Amino acid sequence: MAERRFGWSNMFVSPDEDPRSDKLLVSERENLVGYLSDYRLTLELKCAGLHAEQLATRSVPPSDMSLLGLIRHLAGVEHYWFRVFFAREDQPRLFRSDGHTEWDVEPDPAMVDEAWRTWREQVAFAERYVADAPNLEIVGKDGGNLRSVLIHMIEEYARHMGHADFLRERIDGRVGQ
C-alpha cells in the first residue's frame, strides 16, 4: 500500500477556492445558518465530479450507504423538518414508498438528477423558511423550536459528512476537507 500523506492535490478545492465561509459569524442565527450552509456546500463538494455509477457505489462494505443515498436521505431530512414539522405541510416522506427507502439507489443518471433537484428544492425551501422566521423560538408541530432543529440539522450533516469522507475516498482516493 502506498504511503498516505496530506496534500492539497487530492483535496476537493484549494483553500483559496473553497466556497464555504471563513468569516466571523456574530449572532446566534448567523452561526447556525452559516454552519448549516457550509455543511450543505460540503455535501456538494464531496459529490462533485462523480458520475451516476460512482455516486450509487456502496464503497464501504458491509454498509449499504452510498453518496447518492446520502443526497436522497438529506433531501428527506430537509423536507421533513422544514416542510412537514414547521410549515405543517401534509406530505408523505420523500423517497419512501412501496417498501423502498432513500438508500435504495441505482446507478441511473435520472435518479441522480432527481436526487439533486429534490435536495436543492428542499434546501431552498428551508433557507427561505429560516430567513422569514421571526426568531429561533418558533415552534414546530410537535413542540420543538427552530433553534433546536437547526442544531439538529448541523449535527445530521456533520455526521453524514464523515460517512461521505469514507465513501468518496474508497471511490477515487479523494480525502475529506
PDB file of N, CA, C and O in Angstrom, residues 4 6 13 24 32 34 37 46 51-52 70 77 84 90 98 102-104 109 118 120 156 158 174 176:
ATOM      1  N   ARG A   4       0.497   7.184   2.652  1.00  0.00           N
ATOM      2  CA  ARG A   4      -0.519   8.245   2.577  1.00  0.00           C
ATOM      3  C   ARG A   4       0.052   9.499   3.191  1.00  0.00           C
ATOM      4  O   ARG A   4       0.602   9.470   4.273  1.00  0.00           O
ATOM      5  N   PHE A   6      -0.789  13.909   3.562  1.00  0.00           N
ATOM      6  CA  PHE A   6      -1.711  15.008   3.342  1.00  0.00           C
ATOM      7  C   PHE A   6      -1.151  15.932   2.270  1.00  0.00           C
ATOM      8  O   PHE A   6       0.035  16.179   2.205  1.00  0.00           O
ATOM      9  N   VAL A  13     -10.936  21.270  -3.284  1.00  0.00           N
ATOM     10  CA  VAL A  13     -10.592  22.596  -3.799  1.00  0.00           C
ATOM     11  C   VAL A  13      -9.451  23.154  -2.965  1.00  0.00           C
ATOM     12  O   VAL A  13      -9.264  22.769  -1.812  1.00  0.00           O
ATOM     13  N   LEU A  24     -16.068  35.582  10.353  1.00  0.00           N
ATOM     14  CA  LEU A  24     -16.512  35.518  11.734  1.00  0.00           C
ATOM     15  C   LEU A  24     -18.004  35.808  11.792  1.00  0.00           C
ATOM     16  O   LEU A  24     -18.469  36.849  11.330  1.00  0.00           O
ATOM     17  N   LEU A  32     -25.700  29.550  13.305  1.00  0.00           N
ATOM     18  CA  LEU A  32     -26.437  28.340  12.959  1.00  0.00           C
ATOM     19  C   LEU A  32     -26.645  28.228  11.454  1.00  0.00           C
ATOM     20  O   LEU A  32     -26.392  27.178  10.852  1.00  0.00           O
ATOM     21  N   GLY A  34     -24.955  29.786   9.114  1.00  0.00           N
ATOM     22  CA  GLY A  34     -23.651  29.690   8.454  1.00  0.00           C
ATOM     23  C   GLY A  34     -23.068  28.289   8.497  1.00  0.00           C
ATOM     24  O   GLY A  34     -22.582  27.771   7.480  1.00  0.00           O
ATOM     25  N   SER A  37     -25.151  26.033   6.230  1.00  0.00           N
ATOM     26  CA  SER A  37     -24.842  26.337   4.832  1.00  0.00           C
ATOM     27  C   SER A  37     -23.510  25.702   4.414  1.00  0.00           C
ATOM     28  O   SER A  37     -23.398  25.116   3.332  1.00  0.00           O
ATOM     29  N   LYS A  46     -18.170  17.027  -1.854  1.00  0.00           N
ATOM     30  CA  LYS A  46     -17.800  15.616  -1.735  1.00  0.00           C
ATOM     31  C   LYS A  46     -18.370  14.767  -2.872  1.00  0.00           C
ATOM     32  O   LYS A  46     -17.859  13.686  -3.142  1.00  0.00           O
ATOM     33  N   HIS A  51     -19.799  10.396 -11.545  1.00  0.00           N
ATOM     34  CA  HIS A  51     -20.918  10.007 -12.398  1.00  0.00           C
ATOM     35  C   HIS A  51     -21.871   9.105 -11.612  1.00  0.00           C
ATOM     36  O   HIS A  51     -21.594   8.720 -10.467  1.00  0.00           O
ATOM     37  N   ALA A  52     -22.988   8.777 -12.208  1.00  0.00           N
ATOM     38  CA  ALA A  52     -24.065   8.057 -11.523  1.00  0.00           C
ATOM     39  C   ALA A  52     -23.590   6.749 -10.900  1.00  0.00           C
ATOM     40  O   ALA A  52     -23.957   6.426  -9.763  1.00  0.00           O
ATOM     41  N   LEU A  70     -26.990   9.251   0.413  1.00  0.00           N
ATOM     42  CA  LEU A  70     -26.858  10.388   1.337  1.00  0.00           C
ATOM     43  C   LEU A  70     -27.570  11.626   0.806  1.00  0.00           C
ATOM     44  O   LEU A  70     -28.231  12.338   1.572  1.00  0.00           O
ATOM     45  N   VAL A  77     -34.495  14.622   5.008  1.00  0.00           N
ATOM     46  CA  VAL A  77     -34.374  15.267   6.319  1.00  0.00           C
ATOM     47  C   VAL A  77     -34.779  16.735   6.218  1.00  0.00           C
ATOM     48  O   VAL A  77     -35.541  17.246   7.046  1.00  0.00           O
ATOM     49  N   VAL A  84     -42.721  19.564   6.716  1.00  0.00           N
ATOM     50  CA  VAL A  84     -43.700  18.811   7.494  1.00  0.00           C
ATOM     51  C   VAL A  84     -43.758  19.331   8.928  1.00  0.00           C
ATOM     52  O   VAL A  84     -44.838  19.659   9.429  1.00  0.00           O
ATOM     53  N   ASP A  90     -48.911  18.665   4.757  1.00  0.00           N
ATOM     54  CA  ASP A  90     -49.298  17.259   4.859  1.00  0.00           C
ATOM     55  C   ASP A  90     -48.775  16.535   3.626  1.00  0.00           C
ATOM     56  O   ASP A  90     -49.459  16.448   2.605  1.00  0.00           O
ATOM     57  N   ASP A  98     -43.566   1.985  -1.351  1.00  0.00           N
ATOM     58  CA  ASP A  98     -43.548   0.599  -1.826  1.00  0.00           C
ATOM     59  C   ASP A  98     -42.415  -0.216  -1.214  1.00  0.00           C
ATOM     60  O   ASP A  98     -41.770  -1.017  -1.891  1.00  0.00           O
ATOM     61  N   GLU A 102     -34.759   5.871   0.884  1.00  0.00           N
ATOM     62  CA  GLU A 102     -33.799   6.733   0.212  1.00  0.00           C
ATOM     63  C   GLU A 102     -32.470   6.025  -0.063  1.00  0.00           C
ATOM     64  O   GLU A 102     -31.704   6.441  -0.912  1.00  0.00           O
ATOM     65  N   TRP A 103     -32.210   4.940   0.634  1.00  0.00           N
ATOM     66  CA  TRP A 103     -30.946   4.218   0.470  1.00  0.00           C
ATOM     67  C   TRP A 103     -30.999   3.240  -0.688  1.00  0.00           C
ATOM     68  O   TRP A 103     -29.951   2.693  -1.075  1.00  0.00           O
ATOM     69  N   ASP A 104     -32.162   2.984  -1.248  1.00  0.00           N
ATOM     70  CA  ASP A 104     -32.303   2.070  -2.386  1.00  0.00           C
ATOM     71  C   ASP A 104     -32.026   2.846  -3.668  1.00  0.00           C
ATOM     72  O   ASP A 104     -32.907   3.532  -4.194  1.00  0.00           O
ATOM     73  N   PRO A 109     -28.496   7.962 -14.180  1.00  0.00           N
ATOM     74  CA  PRO A 109     -28.361   9.418 -14.234  1.00  0.00           C
ATOM     75  C   PRO A 109     -29.659  10.157 -13.915  1.00  0.00           C
ATOM     76  O   PRO A 109     -29.632  11.220 -13.290  1.00  0.00           O
ATOM     77  N   THR A 118     -34.288  17.486  -6.062  1.00  0.00           N
ATOM     78  CA  THR A 118     -35.104  17.422  -4.856  1.00  0.00           C
ATOM     79  C   THR A 118     -34.356  18.020  -3.667  1.00  0.00           C
ATOM     80  O   THR A 118     -34.922  18.807  -2.900  1.00  0.00           O
ATOM     81  N   ARG A 120     -31.932  20.229  -3.686  1.00  0.00           N
ATOM     82  CA  ARG A 120     -31.823  21.685  -3.845  1.00  0.00           C
ATOM     83  C   ARG A 120     -33.162  22.387  -3.577  1.00  0.00           C
ATOM     84  O   ARG A 120     -33.188  23.465  -2.992  1.00  0.00           O
ATOM     85  N   GLU A 156     -26.778  16.483  11.921  1.00  0.00           N
ATOM     86  CA  GLU A 156     -27.109  15.484  10.901  1.00  0.00           C
ATOM     87  C   GLU A 156     -26.124  15.556   9.726  1.00  0.00           C
ATOM     88  O   GLU A 156     -25.594  14.541   9.280  1.00  0.00           O
ATOM     89  N   ALA A 158     -23.098  17.009   9.740  1.00  0.00           N
ATOM     90  CA  ALA A 158     -21.736  16.729  10.207  1.00  0.00           C
ATOM     91  C   ALA A 158     -21.504  15.220  10.302  1.00  0.00           C
ATOM     92  O   ALA A 158     -20.470  14.710   9.852  1.00  0.00           O
ATOM     93  N   ARG A 174      -9.963  10.587  -3.128  1.00  0.00           N
ATOM     94  CA  ARG A 174     -10.025  11.974  -2.619  1.00  0.00           C
ATOM     95  C   ARG A 174     -10.400  11.951  -1.154  1.00  0.00           C
ATOM     96  O   ARG A 174     -11.249  11.184  -0.741  1.00  0.00           O
ATOM     97  N   GLY A 176     -11.275  13.939   2.718  1.00  0.00           N
ATOM     98  CA  GLY A 176     -12.153  14.960   3.268  1.00  0.00           C
ATOM     99  C   GLY A 176     -11.526  16.326   3.399  1.00  0.00           C
ATOM    100  O   GLY A 176     -10.320  16.481   3.480  1.00  0.00           O
TER     101      GLY A 176
END
